[in-house]
Amino acid sequence: MNTINLTLEVWRQSGPAADGGFVTYEANDVAEDMSFLEMLDLVNEQLIATGEEPIEFESDCREGICGTCGVMINGKAHGPEKATATCQLHMRKFDDGDHIVVEPWRATSFPIIKDLAVDRSPLDDIVTAGGFIGVNTGSAPDANLIPVPKETADAAFDAAACIGCGACVAACPNSAAQLFTSAKIQHLNLLPQGQAERWKRTEAMVETMEQFFGSCTNHGECTEACPKEIPLDFIAYTNRDYVKSKIKNRKLAGQS
Amino acid sequence: MIGSLDPRVPDGPVADKWTNHKFDMKLVNPANKRKFEVIVVGTGLAGASAAASLGELGYRVKALTYHDSPRRAHSISAQGGINAAKNYQNDGDSVFRLFYDTVKGGDYRSREANVYRLAEASVDIIDQAVAQGVPFAREYGGLLDNRSFGGAQVSRTFYARGQTGQQLLLGAYSALMRQVAAGTVDLLTRTEMLDLVVEDGRAVGIVTRDLLTGEIASHSAHAVVLATGGYGNVYYLSTNAMACNVTAAWRAHRRGALFANPCYTQIHPTCIPASDEFQSKLTLMSESLRNDGRIWVPRDPDETRMAKDIPEAERYYFLEEKYPAFGNLVPRDVASRNAKTVVDQGLGVGPLKNGVYLDFAVARERDGVESIRAKYGNLFDMYERITGEDPYERPMRIYPAIHYTMGGLWVDYDLMSNVPGLFVLGEANFSDHGANRLGASALMQGLADGYFVLPYTIGNYLAPLLGTNPLPTDHESFRAVNAEVAERTRHWLEIKGTRSVDWFHRELGKICWDNIGMARNSAGLEKALSEIPALREEFHADVRILGGDEGLNTSLEKAGRVSDFFELAELMARDALTREESCGGHFREESQTDEGEALRDDDNFAHSAAWEWTGSDTEPIRHTEALEFENVALTQRSYK
Amino acid sequence: MATTMSRPKPEPISKPPRQLPFPLSLYQTAVGKKWVMALTGIGLLGFVLAHMIGNLHLYEGPVELREYAETLRDIGTEVIPRTWFLWGFRLGLIAMFALHIHAAYTLKAMSVKANPSSSVLDGTKKYEGGQDFIAVNFAGRTMVASGTIVGLFIVYHLADLTWGVLPWVDYERGDPYHNVVSSLENWPVALLYIVANILLAMHIFHGTWSLFQSLGINNPRYNGARRAFAGSIAAVILIGNLSFPILVQAGLVDEDNCTAPCGITGEEVEAEEAGQ
């Protein structure tokens, strides 16, 4: 088993209101097959052994789908691997002697809870504003009643693949949540089932987003950071839907 | 064996039971629904779908999750798909066939009436999910695509690329958030249920800890619904998420709810072996890999050559040799047990000699690399990402891992536990999968329970309670439980021992894996029963939890969960020891056919065992529920 | 029903404003503002392009350049008095500038609020440990800076060649050829024009690429072509605009060979016109 030695600079902050700062730790004998989070587990074991409080960070499924984990690693959201969440980043991507800076996601609306853990609940607020199709349990028609062209279903899926990790906001210099919001909106707006609430949904979700996050300047950092590589095009579709919605006569919405 | 549990299954032919029962149950008038308060713990598929559906009906719902968002529950990791008896493929599927397959797949240890209802509801689940915008795979004609899964003879599995679980959960989550917006559901995130409050024999509320502030709080309601998932993490290494735990169910068990069939655990044969001591979880790869891969180990335990340099004669294709007819496609449990056998013989491969080869060389010769890439590209990429080895060049290494638990809190036909007012849904209950769960059935059960069963049956319980108020949270019962929870939290911080929670969890996992794992025998189970309490005592004396109880403290959260795993592990061992037969995921070495197959003992064990808690130092009481098979004939399976 | 739990939750950083009637409501949101920025950007881009092409008359000589300038004043004289069209056009430009700048300023302010530690100028300092950008290029990151500098440059440019108020330029009303040459003969001024136009080209490059996104009219099929399109437009404008100061400095455009009205004074031109 190959092992490497690393120097970590980890952001430590005891609570939301406390001052934070970087603390340097030596991580020795890190197996290359470990994931980045297992490396942090190992550091934590050592910290506990020496009586220092372990580093708080969030993770759950550790297979890149739940979206719980995520930190800035050397200035990149989820680290250097493209299309990879932090839990799926393995230490063999680093070299012996590397210096790694680990910092929490940052945005005004992602306040730090402790160390590397942040509160991402505004993303849920955006979904609450309209990220659903209003169908009560039991009232659905047969699933094959409405054919959905395969291309449409695939495009909707590309948007629906968003795992809600917040890396897009973290990577954006403006702390904009456009990619997350657009993925959520377009997943539903592209499908025939989502048409009834399309305009209402678009306006409500965009306007909720804007209460919490910055403005998109089309830099594209979000897509680069996204573990699911959600394309920027969804942002464009959302912009178009939003302006259309403002201009449209809703009573004629059925005609588009 | 004391007494016999009554599951309160309605009379009549199995196909009419649910329909008749729906008519017979008491209803709550729409205007009165808002007078009832319901707590739903857990927001995975079962919890989110239940909370959303109850909210839509007009109940006042409080939904809790320990995650930062309801969208993160481990339902999200299910890859394969969801079964439904739609028969869109015109290949002979029906509700009865899905029911039949599920009972048979469960090795005749499930309750027929529940399984039939599950098969009926499966059809509605797909309709509901599609209407919510779940992007299932489609044909070019725009209609839904299906595939055959887990050895089923019909194509009834609906899927959304490799993320069916995530897409279904997002559907349920969006329905839940719609109710949060409508004000019918009060959502509490980062809130963990740490105890159940029972008053006068009824579940009347819960006590929680706010994971951000550490505040212990009481919540009362007319009914409590647990949808808190399975307990696979008792083994430390499993395919479960880091936070998956048994605490909510276990605390309910300690307050009187019976825990049924804890020894029914499911192993998945194609996981990636652990790479080191600090590995935190195992990753599952789709079983479809076995369609083209050949499983083997070197015959020489001291083999050091690369796989491709080992001559054919020195390779041991153990499944093909033992099971010529099925070969590498024997069922999950058979494949898993045989892999464990060869690894235990020292024939394992990889740096830690803890895996077996899954070799695609023959398929590559036969079909070409491009064909392999088209079929398994995603899985090969995932494997390479995790192991750093290129599976196109060298064989994959695989090993079985714990992946689902069929046991759980005992529930009756209405999904209510023996504690009135306490309902249990999804993987947390024991109801539908018997001793073994079929592929693509977990998602189906979670959603059936939440969308289509509980919303009816909870009304039957609540209707007579009209006019009553939930117990005030300053009532003596709440105050007592609240104090107990606070005391437990303090206890962990006061030990100030020398070892981390994870260390104890790993040690417990090893005991469980070695003795209550894939193959069990009485000596091993007795050993587990003596080792677990010893380690538990050490845990209570020597665990080191740093930090305080205010603010986020993951170690503190884990301490409580691992502590409950200790108690559960003991019950698992006891249940496995008592069940002197092999069935489904439970394999007792003493009970096998001449060919090494699981041998059921239907005369003595055609029942579910539900355990009653009697205290930390006293033996639990075993209750049984007899299982009757009126529609599916009992047969012994064979794969030779 | 239960003990209430108090826990801080991220509050909105801006309250939604009272909704104004359409079309003002559109401008109340960031997406709407970006839309306005894109539309005004297109207008300004069109002006910059036309301005550059028109200025190429410089290479035809003083008379032709002056004729071109006069023609602009003559547009629309069939229906409205002379220069009214030009003034209308100018007012439109000013409005577009104003909207473009106001939208940019308010959007920037919004992003600054959304960032715990950002500064107005670079806007990118989010991480104490630094951030490693992957997708965004220099042009994209410096839109505010390039826009501000170009804006200030335009004021200089107006003072230089429209108002003629700069003491170091021998400004002659009605003789654009002379004015251009006498301004750009100064090497610091030529350098200023060169730098400003490079920044303008960068601004145009990101803006042209980005406006499709803001308007939502892009299509994955043409995404590759979008960057090439933006690059071409920026390059054409850059080459055209840079040619003026460079060729003047190189001495290829000067007043040595010029014939009347080269070097004539404003009064003489007016007298000439009056005499016709």
CSV table of C-alpha atoms in Angstrom, one decimal, chain A residues 1 31 33-35 38 41-42 45 47-54 56-63 65-68 81-85 88-90 92-93 113-114 117-121 123-125 127-129 131-151 153-158 160-166 180 184 187-188 191 193 197 228, chain B residues 49 52-53 56 66-74 76-77 79 86 88 126-128 130-136 138-144 160-163 166-167 170 173-175 177-181 189-190 212 239-244 275-276 278-284 351-352 382 384-388 451-452 498-500 502-503 506 544 546-548 550-555:
chain,number,residue,atom,x,y,z
A,1,MET,CA,0.0,0.0,0.0
A,31,ALA,CA,-3.0,5.6,2.1
A,33,ASP,CA,-6.5,4.6,-1.8
A,34,MET,CA,-8.2,6.7,0.8
A,35,SER,CA,-10.9,9.2,-0.2
A,38,GLU,CA,-11.3,9.3,4.9
A,41,ASP,CA,-11.2,10.9,9.4
A,42,LEU,CA,-7.7,9.8,9.9
A,45,GLU,CA,-8.6,10.1,14.9
A,47,LEU,CA,-6.7,14.7,17.0
A,48,ILE,CA,-8.9,12.8,19.3
A,49,ALA,CA,-6.0,10.8,20.5
A,50,THR,CA,-4.1,14.0,21.4
A,51,GLY,CA,-7.2,15.5,23.0
A,52,GLU,CA,-7.9,18.1,20.4
A,53,GLU,CA,-11.5,18.5,19.1
A,54,PRO,CA,-11.9,16.8,15.7
A,56,GLU,CA,-16.2,19.1,11.8
A,57,PHE,CA,-17.1,18.4,8.2
A,58,GLU,CA,-20.3,17.1,6.6
A,59,SER,CA,-20.7,13.9,4.7
A,60,ASP,CA,-23.1,11.0,4.4
A,61,CYS,CA,-23.4,8.6,1.4
A,62,ARG,CA,-19.7,8.9,0.4
A,63,GLU,CA,-20.5,7.8,-3.0
A,65,ILE,CA,-24.9,11.3,-4.8
A,66,CYS,CA,-26.4,12.7,-1.6
A,67,GLY,CA,-24.7,16.1,-1.9
A,68,THR,CA,-23.9,16.4,1.8
A,81,GLU,CA,-10.9,16.3,-10.0
A,82,LYS,CA,-13.5,17.3,-12.5
A,83,ALA,CA,-17.0,16.0,-12.1
A,84,THR,CA,-16.2,14.6,-8.7
A,85,ALA,CA,-17.7,15.3,-5.2
A,88,GLN,CA,-15.1,10.6,-4.4
A,89,LEU,CA,-11.8,12.4,-4.6
A,90,HIS,CA,-9.0,10.0,-3.8
A,92,ARG,CA,-3.8,9.2,-5.2
A,93,LYS,CA,-4.6,12.5,-6.9
A,113,ILE,CA,-21.8,26.3,11.4
A,114,LYS,CA,-18.5,25.0,12.6
A,117,ALA,CA,-19.7,22.7,7.9
A,118,VAL,CA,-22.0,25.4,6.5
A,119,ASP,CA,-25.8,26.0,6.5
A,120,ARG,CA,-27.2,25.5,2.9
A,121,SER,CA,-30.8,25.8,3.8
A,123,LEU,CA,-31.3,26.1,-1.4
A,124,ASP,CA,-34.3,24.4,0.2
A,125,ASP,CA,-36.1,27.7,0.4
A,127,VAL,CA,-37.3,24.6,-3.9
A,128,THR,CA,-40.1,25.4,-1.4
A,129,ALA,CA,-40.9,28.5,-3.5
A,131,GLY,CA,-39.7,23.4,-7.2
A,132,PHE,CA,-42.5,20.9,-7.5
A,133,ILE,CA,-45.4,19.8,-9.6
A,134,GLY,CA,-48.6,20.2,-7.8
A,135,VAL,CA,-50.0,16.7,-7.9
A,136,ASN,CA,-51.7,15.3,-4.8
A,137,THR,CA,-51.1,11.6,-4.0
A,138,GLY,CA,-53.5,9.5,-5.8
A,139,SER,CA,-54.6,12.0,-8.5
A,140,ALA,CA,-52.0,11.0,-11.1
A,141,PRO,CA,-53.1,9.6,-14.4
A,142,ASP,CA,-51.5,6.5,-15.9
A,143,ALA,CA,-47.8,7.0,-16.3
A,144,ASN,CA,-47.9,6.2,-20.0
A,145,LEU,CA,-50.7,8.6,-20.7
A,146,ILE,CA,-48.4,11.5,-21.7
A,147,PRO,CA,-45.6,10.4,-24.0
A,148,VAL,CA,-42.4,12.4,-23.3
A,149,PRO,CA,-39.9,12.5,-26.2
A,150,LYS,CA,-36.7,10.7,-25.2
A,151,GLU,CA,-34.6,13.8,-25.9
A,153,ALA,CA,-36.7,13.2,-20.9
A,154,ASP,CA,-32.9,13.0,-21.2
A,155,ALA,CA,-32.6,16.8,-21.0
A,156,ALA,CA,-34.8,16.9,-18.0
A,157,PHE,CA,-32.7,14.2,-16.4
A,158,ASP,CA,-29.5,16.2,-17.1
A,160,ALA,CA,-32.5,16.6,-12.4
A,161,ALA,CA,-29.1,15.1,-11.8
A,162,CYS,CA,-28.3,18.1,-9.5
A,163,ILE,CA,-27.3,16.8,-6.0
A,164,GLY,CA,-27.8,20.1,-4.3
A,165,CYS,CA,-24.3,20.2,-2.8
A,166,GLY,CA,-23.9,24.0,-3.2
A,180,PHE,CA,-28.7,25.1,-8.8
A,184,LYS,CA,-34.3,22.7,-10.4
A,187,HIS,CA,-36.0,19.8,-14.7
A,188,LEU,CA,-39.7,20.5,-14.3
A,191,LEU,CA,-41.3,18.1,-19.0
A,193,GLN,CA,-46.1,17.5,-16.6
A,197,GLU,CA,-47.0,25.8,-13.2
A,228,LYS,CA,-22.7,16.3,-12.1
B,49,SER,CA,-43.9,10.5,0.8
B,52,ALA,CA,-46.4,15.0,2.0
B,53,SER,CA,-49.4,12.8,1.6
B,56,GLU,CA,-52.1,17.0,1.4
B,66,TYR,CA,-31.2,14.8,11.0
B,67,HIS,CA,-29.8,15.9,7.6
B,68,ASP,CA,-29.5,19.5,6.6
B,69,SER,CA,-32.1,18.8,3.9
B,70,PRO,CA,-34.8,16.2,3.4
B,71,ARG,CA,-33.2,15.5,0.0
B,72,ARG,CA,-30.2,13.7,1.4
B,73,ALA,CA,-31.6,10.5,2.9
B,74,HIS,CA,-29.9,7.3,1.9
B,76,ILE,CA,-30.9,8.6,-2.7
B,77,SER,CA,-28.2,6.0,-3.3
B,79,GLN,CA,-29.1,2.7,-8.3
B,86,LYS,CA,-47.5,-2.4,-14.9
B,88,TYR,CA,-46.2,-2.4,-20.1
B,126,ILE,CA,-45.1,4.8,-11.0
B,127,ASP,CA,-48.1,7.0,-12.0
B,128,GLN,CA,-47.5,9.2,-9.0
B,130,VAL,CA,-44.2,10.3,-13.3
B,131,ALA,CA,-46.7,13.0,-12.5
B,132,GLN,CA,-44.3,14.6,-10.1
B,133,GLY,CA,-41.7,14.8,-12.9
B,134,VAL,CA,-39.4,11.9,-12.1
B,135,PRO,CA,-37.5,11.5,-15.3
B,136,PHE,CA,-37.6,7.7,-15.8
B,138,ARG,CA,-38.0,6.3,-22.0
B,139,GLU,CA,-38.2,4.7,-25.3
B,140,TYR,CA,-38.0,6.8,-28.5
B,141,GLY,CA,-41.8,6.7,-28.8
B,142,GLY,CA,-41.9,8.6,-25.5
B,143,LEU,CA,-43.2,5.8,-23.4
B,144,LEU,CA,-41.6,4.3,-20.3
B,160,ALA,CA,-33.6,6.6,-14.2
B,161,ARG,CA,-30.1,6.0,-15.4
B,162,GLY,CA,-28.1,4.7,-12.4
B,163,GLN,CA,-29.9,7.1,-10.0
B,166,GLN,CA,-32.1,10.0,-6.2
B,167,GLN,CA,-34.8,10.8,-8.7
B,170,LEU,CA,-36.4,14.2,-5.3
B,173,TYR,CA,-38.9,15.7,-1.5
B,174,SER,CA,-40.6,18.2,-3.9
B,175,ALA,CA,-44.0,16.9,-2.8
B,177,MET,CA,-41.6,21.0,0.1
B,178,ARG,CA,-44.9,21.8,-1.6
B,179,GLN,CA,-46.6,21.0,1.7
B,180,VAL,CA,-44.0,23.0,3.6
B,181,ALA,CA,-44.9,25.9,1.4
B,189,THR,CA,-33.9,19.8,9.8
B,190,ARG,CA,-30.8,18.7,11.7
B,212,LEU,CA,-26.9,22.6,15.8
B,239,THR,CA,-23.0,0.3,1.7
B,240,ASN,CA,-25.1,2.5,4.0
B,241,ALA,CA,-24.4,6.2,4.4
B,242,MET,CA,-22.3,7.4,7.3
B,243,ALA,CA,-25.2,8.6,9.4
B,244,CYS,CA,-27.6,5.6,8.9
B,275,SER,CA,-8.6,-0.8,0.9
B,276,ASP,CA,-7.4,-0.1,4.5
B,278,PHE,CA,-9.8,3.5,7.8
B,279,GLN,CA,-12.1,2.8,5.0
B,280,SER,CA,-15.4,4.4,6.0
B,281,LYS,CA,-17.9,2.7,3.8
B,282,LEU,CA,-18.1,0.2,0.9
B,283,THR,CA,-19.4,1.1,-2.5
B,284,LEU,CA,-21.7,-1.2,-4.4
B,351,PRO,CA,-3.2,-6.0,-1.2
B,352,LEU,CA,-5.3,-7.1,1.8
B,382,MET,CA,-16.6,4.3,-11.0
B,384,GLU,CA,-11.3,3.0,-11.5
B,385,ARG,CA,-12.1,6.2,-9.7
B,386,ILE,CA,-12.2,4.4,-6.4
B,387,THR,CA,-9.4,1.8,-6.8
B,388,GLY,CA,-7.1,3.5,-9.2
B,451,TYR,CA,-48.0,7.3,-0.4
B,452,PHE,CA,-50.6,4.6,-0.4
B,498,THR,CA,-9.1,7.1,25.6
B,499,ARG,CA,-10.6,5.7,22.4
B,500,SER,CA,-12.7,7.3,19.7
B,502,ASP,CA,-15.2,5.1,15.5
B,503,TRP,CA,-12.7,2.7,17.1
B,506,ARG,CA,-15.0,-0.7,13.9
B,544,ARG,CA,-13.5,9.7,24.4
B,546,LEU,CA,-14.4,15.9,23.1
B,547,GLY,CA,-16.2,19.2,22.8
B,548,GLY,CA,-19.5,20.1,24.4
B,550,GLU,CA,-23.9,22.8,22.6
B,551,GLY,CA,-23.3,23.3,18.9
B,552,LEU,CA,-22.4,20.7,16.2
B,553,ASN,CA,-20.6,17.7,17.7
B,554,THR,CA,-20.5,14.8,15.3
B,555,SER,CA,-18.7,12.5,17.7
